[in-house]
JSON list of C-alpha atoms in Angstrom, two decimals:
[
{"chain": "A", "resi": 376, "resn": "MET", "atom": "CA", "xyz": [0.02, 0.18, 0.01]},
{"chain": "A", "resi": 377, "resn": "LYS", "atom": "CA", "xyz": [2.64, 2.68, -1.33]},
{"chain": "A", "resi": 378, "resn": "LEU", "atom": "CA", "xyz": [-0.11, 5.32, -2.14]},
{"chain": "A", "resi": 379, "resn": "THR", "atom": "CA", "xyz": [-2.29, 5.20, 0.92]},
{"chain": "A", "resi": 380, "resn": "GLY", "atom": "CA", "xyz": [-3.46, 8.51, 1.58]},
{"chain": "A", "resi": 381, "resn": "LYS", "atom": "CA", "xyz": [-2.99, 10.02, -1.70]},
{"chain": "A", "resi": 382, "resn": "ALA", "atom": "CA", "xyz": [-5.87, 10.82, -4.11]},
{"chain": "A", "resi": 383, "resn": "ALA", "atom": "CA", "xyz": [-5.42, 10.77, -7.74]},
{"chain": "A", "resi": 384, "resn": "ILE", "atom": "CA", "xyz": [-7.51, 11.86, -10.54]},
{"chain": "A", "resi": 385, "resn": "VAL", "atom": "CA", "xyz": [-7.99, 9.69, -13.63]},
{"chain": "A", "resi": 386, "resn": "THR", "atom": "CA", "xyz": [-9.44, 10.66, -16.87]},
{"chain": "A", "resi": 387, "resn": "GLY", "atom": "CA", "xyz": [-10.87, 8.64, -19.37]},
{"chain": "A", "resi": 388, "resn": "ALA", "atom": "CA", "xyz": [-10.94, 5.57, -16.34]},
{"chain": "A", "resi": 389, "resn": "GLY", "atom": "CA", "xyz": [-14.18, 3.96, -17.85]},
{"chain": "A", "resi": 390, "resn": "GLY", "atom": "CA", "xyz": [-12.37, 1.58, -19.46]},
{"chain": "A", "resi": 391, "resn": "GLY", "atom": "CA", "xyz": [-8.77, 0.42, -21.48]},
{"chain": "A", "resi": 392, "resn": "THR", "atom": "CA", "xyz": [-5.90, 1.80, -19.95]},
{"chain": "A", "resi": 393, "resn": "GLY", "atom": "CA", "xyz": [-7.81, 4.43, -17.63]},
{"chain": "A", "resi": 394, "resn": "ARG", "atom": "CA", "xyz": [-9.67, 1.44, -16.28]},
{"chain": "A", "resi": 395, "resn": "GLN", "atom": "CA", "xyz": [-6.36, -0.68, -15.61]},
{"chain": "A", "resi": 396, "resn": "THR", "atom": "CA", "xyz": [-4.80, 2.68, -14.51]},
{"chain": "A", "resi": 397, "resn": "ALA", "atom": "CA", "xyz": [-7.22, 3.52, -11.62]},
{"chain": "A", "resi": 398, "resn": "LEU", "atom": "CA", "xyz": [-7.86, -0.34, -10.52]},
{"chain": "A", "resi": 399, "resn": "ARG", "atom": "CA", "xyz": [-3.69, -0.09, -10.09]},
{"chain": "A", "resi": 400, "resn": "LEU", "atom": "CA", "xyz": [-3.75, 2.61, -8.00]},
{"chain": "A", "resi": 401, "resn": "ALA", "atom": "CA", "xyz": [-6.69, 1.76, -6.10]},
{"chain": "A", "resi": 402, "resn": "LYS", "atom": "CA", "xyz": [-4.82, -1.28, -5.38]},
{"chain": "A", "resi": 403, "resn": "GLU", "atom": "CA", "xyz": [-1.75, 0.57, -4.27]},
{"chain": "A", "resi": 404, "resn": "GLY", "atom": "CA", "xyz": [-3.94, 2.20, -1.31]},
{"chain": "A", "resi": 405, "resn": "ALA", "atom": "CA", "xyz": [-4.50, 5.69, -3.49]},
{"chain": "A", "resi": 406, "resn": "SER", "atom": "CA", "xyz": [-8.36, 7.17, -3.24]},
{"chain": "A", "resi": 407, "resn": "VAL", "atom": "CA", "xyz": [-9.35, 7.45, -7.08]},
{"chain": "A", "resi": 408, "resn": "VAL", "atom": "CA", "xyz": [-11.45, 10.25, -9.00]},
{"chain": "A", "resi": 409, "resn": "ILE", "atom": "CA", "xyz": [-12.78, 8.08, -11.91]},
{"chain": "A", "resi": 410, "resn": "THR", "atom": "CA", "xyz": [-13.85, 10.40, -14.93]},
{"chain": "A", "resi": 411, "resn": "ASP", "atom": "CA", "xyz": [-15.52, 9.77, -18.02]},
{"chain": "A", "resi": 412, "resn": "LEU", "atom": "CA", "xyz": [-17.96, 11.11, -20.60]},
{"chain": "A", "resi": 413, "resn": "ASN", "atom": "CA", "xyz": [-19.36, 7.70, -19.91]},
{"chain": "A", "resi": 414, "resn": "ILE", "atom": "CA", "xyz": [-21.07, 7.56, -16.70]},
{"chain": "A", "resi": 415, "resn": "GLU", "atom": "CA", "xyz": [-21.58, 4.03, -17.19]},
{"chain": "A", "resi": 416, "resn": "LYS", "atom": "CA", "xyz": [-18.08, 3.02, -17.75]},
{"chain": "A", "resi": 417, "resn": "ALA", "atom": "CA", "xyz": [-16.72, 5.13, -14.98]},
{"chain": "A", "resi": 418, "resn": "ASN", "atom": "CA", "xyz": [-19.37, 3.50, -12.31]},
{"chain": "A", "resi": 419, "resn": "VAL", "atom": "CA", "xyz": [-18.29, -0.09, -13.34]},
{"chain": "A", "resi": 420, "resn": "THR", "atom": "CA", "xyz": [-15.19, 1.10, -12.79]},
{"chain": "A", "resi": 421, "resn": "ALA", "atom": "CA", "xyz": [-15.80, 2.42, -9.33]},
{"chain": "A", "resi": 422, "resn": "GLU", "atom": "CA", "xyz": [-17.49, -0.71, -8.40]},
{"chain": "A", "resi": 423, "resn": "ALA", "atom": "CA", "xyz": [-14.45, -2.53, -9.21]},
{"chain": "A", "resi": 424, "resn": "VAL", "atom": "CA", "xyz": [-12.01, 0.21, -7.17]},
{"chain": "A", "resi": 425, "resn": "TRP", "atom": "CA", "xyz": [-14.64, -0.30, -3.94]},
{"chain": "A", "resi": 426, "resn": "ALA", "atom": "CA", "xyz": [-14.54, -3.93, -4.42]},
{"chain": "A", "resi": 427, "resn": "LEU", "atom": "CA", "xyz": [-10.86, -3.38, -3.63]},
{"chain": "A", "resi": 428, "resn": "GLY", "atom": "CA", "xyz": [-11.43, -1.53, -0.78]},
{"chain": "A", "resi": 429, "resn": "ALA", "atom": "CA", "xyz": [-10.30, 1.89, -1.73]},
{"chain": "A", "resi": 430, "resn": "GLU", "atom": "CA", "xyz": [-12.14, 5.15, -2.38]},
{"chain": "A", "resi": 431, "resn": "ALA", "atom": "CA", "xyz": [-13.38, 6.26, -5.26]},
{"chain": "A", "resi": 432, "resn": "LEU", "atom": "CA", "xyz": [-15.54, 9.28, -6.72]},
{"chain": "A", "resi": 433, "resn": "VAL", "atom": "CA", "xyz": [-17.05, 9.03, -10.02]},
{"chain": "A", "resi": 434, "resn": "MET", "atom": "CA", "xyz": [-17.89, 12.11, -12.16]},
{"chain": "A", "resi": 435, "resn": "GLN", "atom": "CA", "xyz": [-18.82, 12.71, -15.71]},
{"chain": "A", "resi": 436, "resn": "THR", "atom": "CA", "xyz": [-16.28, 14.96, -17.29]},
{"chain": "A", "resi": 437, "resn": "ASP", "atom": "CA", "xyz": [-15.56, 16.37, -20.94]},
{"chain": "A", "resi": 438, "resn": "VAL", "atom": "CA", "xyz": [-11.90, 17.06, -20.16]},
{"chain": "A", "resi": 439, "resn": "ARG", "atom": "CA", "xyz": [-11.93, 19.37, -23.30]},
{"chain": "A", "resi": 440, "resn": "VAL", "atom": "CA", "xyz": [-14.77, 21.42, -21.50]},
{"chain": "A", "resi": 441, "resn": "SER", "atom": "CA", "xyz": [-12.79, 23.54, -18.88]},
{"chain": "A", "resi": 442, "resn": "GLN", "atom": "CA", "xyz": [-15.89, 24.14, -16.75]},
{"chain": "A", "resi": 443, "resn": "ASP", "atom": "CA", "xyz": [-15.83, 20.18, -16.08]},
{"chain": "A", "resi": 444, "resn": "VAL", "atom": "CA", "xyz": [-12.33, 19.96, -15.12]},
{"chain": "A", "resi": 445, "resn": "ASN", "atom": "CA", "xyz": [-13.12, 22.70, -12.76]},
{"chain": "A", "resi": 446, "resn": "ARG", "atom": "CA", "xyz": [-16.05, 21.04, -11.24]},
{"chain": "A", "resi": 447, "resn": "MET", "atom": "CA", "xyz": [-14.19, 17.86, -11.14]},
{"chain": "A", "resi": 448, "resn": "THR", "atom": "CA", "xyz": [-11.74, 19.31, -9.55]},
{"chain": "A", "resi": 449, "resn": "GLU", "atom": "CA", "xyz": [-13.53, 21.19, -6.95]},
{"chain": "A", "resi": 450, "resn": "HIS", "atom": "CA", "xyz": [-15.46, 18.29, -5.99]},
{"chain": "A", "resi": 451, "resn": "ALA", "atom": "CA", "xyz": [-12.10, 15.98, -5.78]},
{"chain": "A", "resi": 452, "resn": "MET", "atom": "CA", "xyz": [-10.56, 19.06, -3.57]},
{"chain": "A", "resi": 453, "resn": "LYS", "atom": "CA", "xyz": [-13.64, 18.75, -1.12]},
{"chain": "A", "resi": 454, "resn": "THR", "atom": "CA", "xyz": [-13.85, 15.03, -1.00]},
{"chain": "A", "resi": 455, "resn": "PHE", "atom": "CA", "xyz": [-10.28, 14.21, -0.54]},
{"chain": "A", "resi": 456, "resn": "GLY", "atom": "CA", "xyz": [-8.50, 17.59, 0.66]},
{"chain": "A", "resi": 457, "resn": "SER", "atom": "CA", "xyz": [-5.57, 17.42, -1.91]},
{"chain": "A", "resi": 458, "resn": "ILE", "atom": "CA", "xyz": [-5.19, 15.63, -5.36]},
{"chain": "A", "resi": 459, "resn": "ASP", "atom": "CA", "xyz": [-1.45, 14.21, -5.39]},
{"chain": "A", "resi": 460, "resn": "ILE", "atom": "CA", "xyz": [-1.83, 12.68, -8.69]},
{"chain": "A", "resi": 461, "resn": "LEU", "atom": "CA", "xyz": [-3.31, 13.30, -12.18]},
{"chain": "A", "resi": 462, "resn": "VAL", "atom": "CA", "xyz": [-3.46, 11.27, -14.59]},
{"chain": "A", "resi": 463, "resn": "ASN", "atom": "CA", "xyz": [-4.84, 11.90, -18.76]},
{"chain": "A", "resi": 464, "resn": "CYS", "atom": "CA", "xyz": [-5.80, 8.86, -20.10]},
{"chain": "A", "resi": 465, "resn": "ALA", "atom": "CA", "xyz": [-8.91, 10.65, -22.11]},
{"chain": "A", "resi": 466, "resn": "GLY", "atom": "CA", "xyz": [-8.76, 10.27, -25.80]},
{"chain": "A", "resi": 467, "resn": "GLY", "atom": "CA", "xyz": [-9.03, 6.63, -26.66]},
{"chain": "A", "resi": 468, "resn": "SER", "atom": "CA", "xyz": [-10.77, 5.93, -29.89]},
{"chain": "A", "resi": 469, "resn": "ALA", "atom": "CA", "xyz": [-10.30, 2.39, -31.00]},
{"chain": "A", "resi": 470, "resn": "SER", "atom": "CA", "xyz": [-13.85, 1.64, -30.39]},
{"chain": "A", "resi": 471, "resn": "LEU", "atom": "CA", "xyz": [-14.54, 3.48, -33.70]},
{"chain": "A", "resi": 472, "resn": "ILE", "atom": "CA", "xyz": [-11.66, 1.82, -35.75]},
{"chain": "A", "resi": 473, "resn": "GLY", "atom": "CA", "xyz": [-13.89, 0.48, -38.70]},
{"chain": "A", "resi": 474, "resn": "LYS", "atom": "CA", "xyz": [-16.83, 2.17, -37.78]},
{"chain": "A", "resi": 475, "resn": "LEU", "atom": "CA", "xyz": [-16.01, 5.52, -39.39]},
{"chain": "A", "resi": 476, "resn": "SER", "atom": "CA", "xyz": [-14.67, 6.36, -43.09]},
{"chain": "A", "resi": 477, "resn": "LEU", "atom": "CA", "xyz": [-12.44, 8.99, -43.41]},
{"chain": "A", "resi": 478, "resn": "LEU", "atom": "CA", "xyz": [-15.41, 10.23, -45.80]},
{"chain": "A", "resi": 479, "resn": "GLU", "atom": "CA", "xyz": [-17.68, 10.87, -43.45]},
{"chain": "A", "resi": 480, "resn": "ILE", "atom": "CA", "xyz": [-15.64, 13.00, -40.84]},
{"chain": "A", "resi": 481, "resn": "PRO", "atom": "CA", "xyz": [-15.45, 16.49, -41.49]},
{"chain": "A", "resi": 482, "resn": "ARG", "atom": "CA", "xyz": [-11.76, 17.64, -42.66]},
{"chain": "A", "resi": 483, "resn": "ARG", "atom": "CA", "xyz": [-11.47, 20.39, -40.37]},
{"chain": "A", "resi": 484, "resn": "SER", "atom": "CA", "xyz": [-11.88, 17.49, -37.44]},
{"chain": "A", "resi": 485, "resn": "LEU", "atom": "CA", "xyz": [-9.39, 15.65, -39.23]},
{"chain": "A", "resi": 486, "resn": "ILE", "atom": "CA", "xyz": [-6.67, 18.27, -38.17]},
{"chain": "A", "resi": 487, "resn": "TRP", "atom": "CA", "xyz": [-7.77, 18.68, -34.39]},
{"chain": "A", "resi": 488, "resn": "SER", "atom": "CA", "xyz": [-9.72, 15.81, -33.28]},
{"chain": "A", "resi": 489, "resn": "PRO", "atom": "CA", "xyz": [-6.55, 13.46, -33.10]},
{"chain": "A", "resi": 490, "resn": "PHE", "atom": "CA", "xyz": [-4.95, 15.72, -30.69]},
{"chain": "A", "resi": 491, "resn": "SER", "atom": "CA", "xyz": [-8.18, 17.39, -29.03]},
{"chain": "A", "resi": 492, "resn": "LEU", "atom": "CA", "xyz": [-8.32, 14.72, -26.12]},
{"chain": "A", "resi": 493, "resn": "PRO", "atom": "CA", "xyz": [-4.97, 14.03, -25.51]},
{"chain": "A", "resi": 494, "resn": "LEU", "atom": "CA", "xyz": [-3.39, 17.20, -26.04]},
{"chain": "A", "resi": 495, "resn": "LYS", "atom": "CA", "xyz": [-6.05, 20.14, -24.34]},
{"chain": "A", "resi": 496, "resn": "PRO", "atom": "CA", "xyz": [-6.31, 18.44, -20.73]},
{"chain": "A", "resi": 497, "resn": "THR", "atom": "CA", "xyz": [-2.65, 18.41, -20.72]},
{"chain": "A", "resi": 498, "resn": "ILE", "atom": "CA", "xyz": [-2.40, 22.35, -21.67]}
]
């Protein structure tokens, strides 16, 4: 339990790398703020974190929207007192592979979209 007493925010924690990161942090004793656009998937991750005996706060958050990020941060601080670890895993798009044609995506989106989720929250 190396992270006992620490609190972490994990974006994109509803699945994939974000979910696994949240679970690992919980196994190490951290309290975890689980954020995702998909609240149902975030709740599934939270159930797994609670099953490990760790605290979890679930928030539906769009990390591209500063008001969402501010709300999430304020709520996390009120709940845990401090945030010690930040992990940005938002932006996975593996579920879209093979489902969209480049012809269906507006040209402007092709320029910014691949960078929007991984880059904007970091900035």
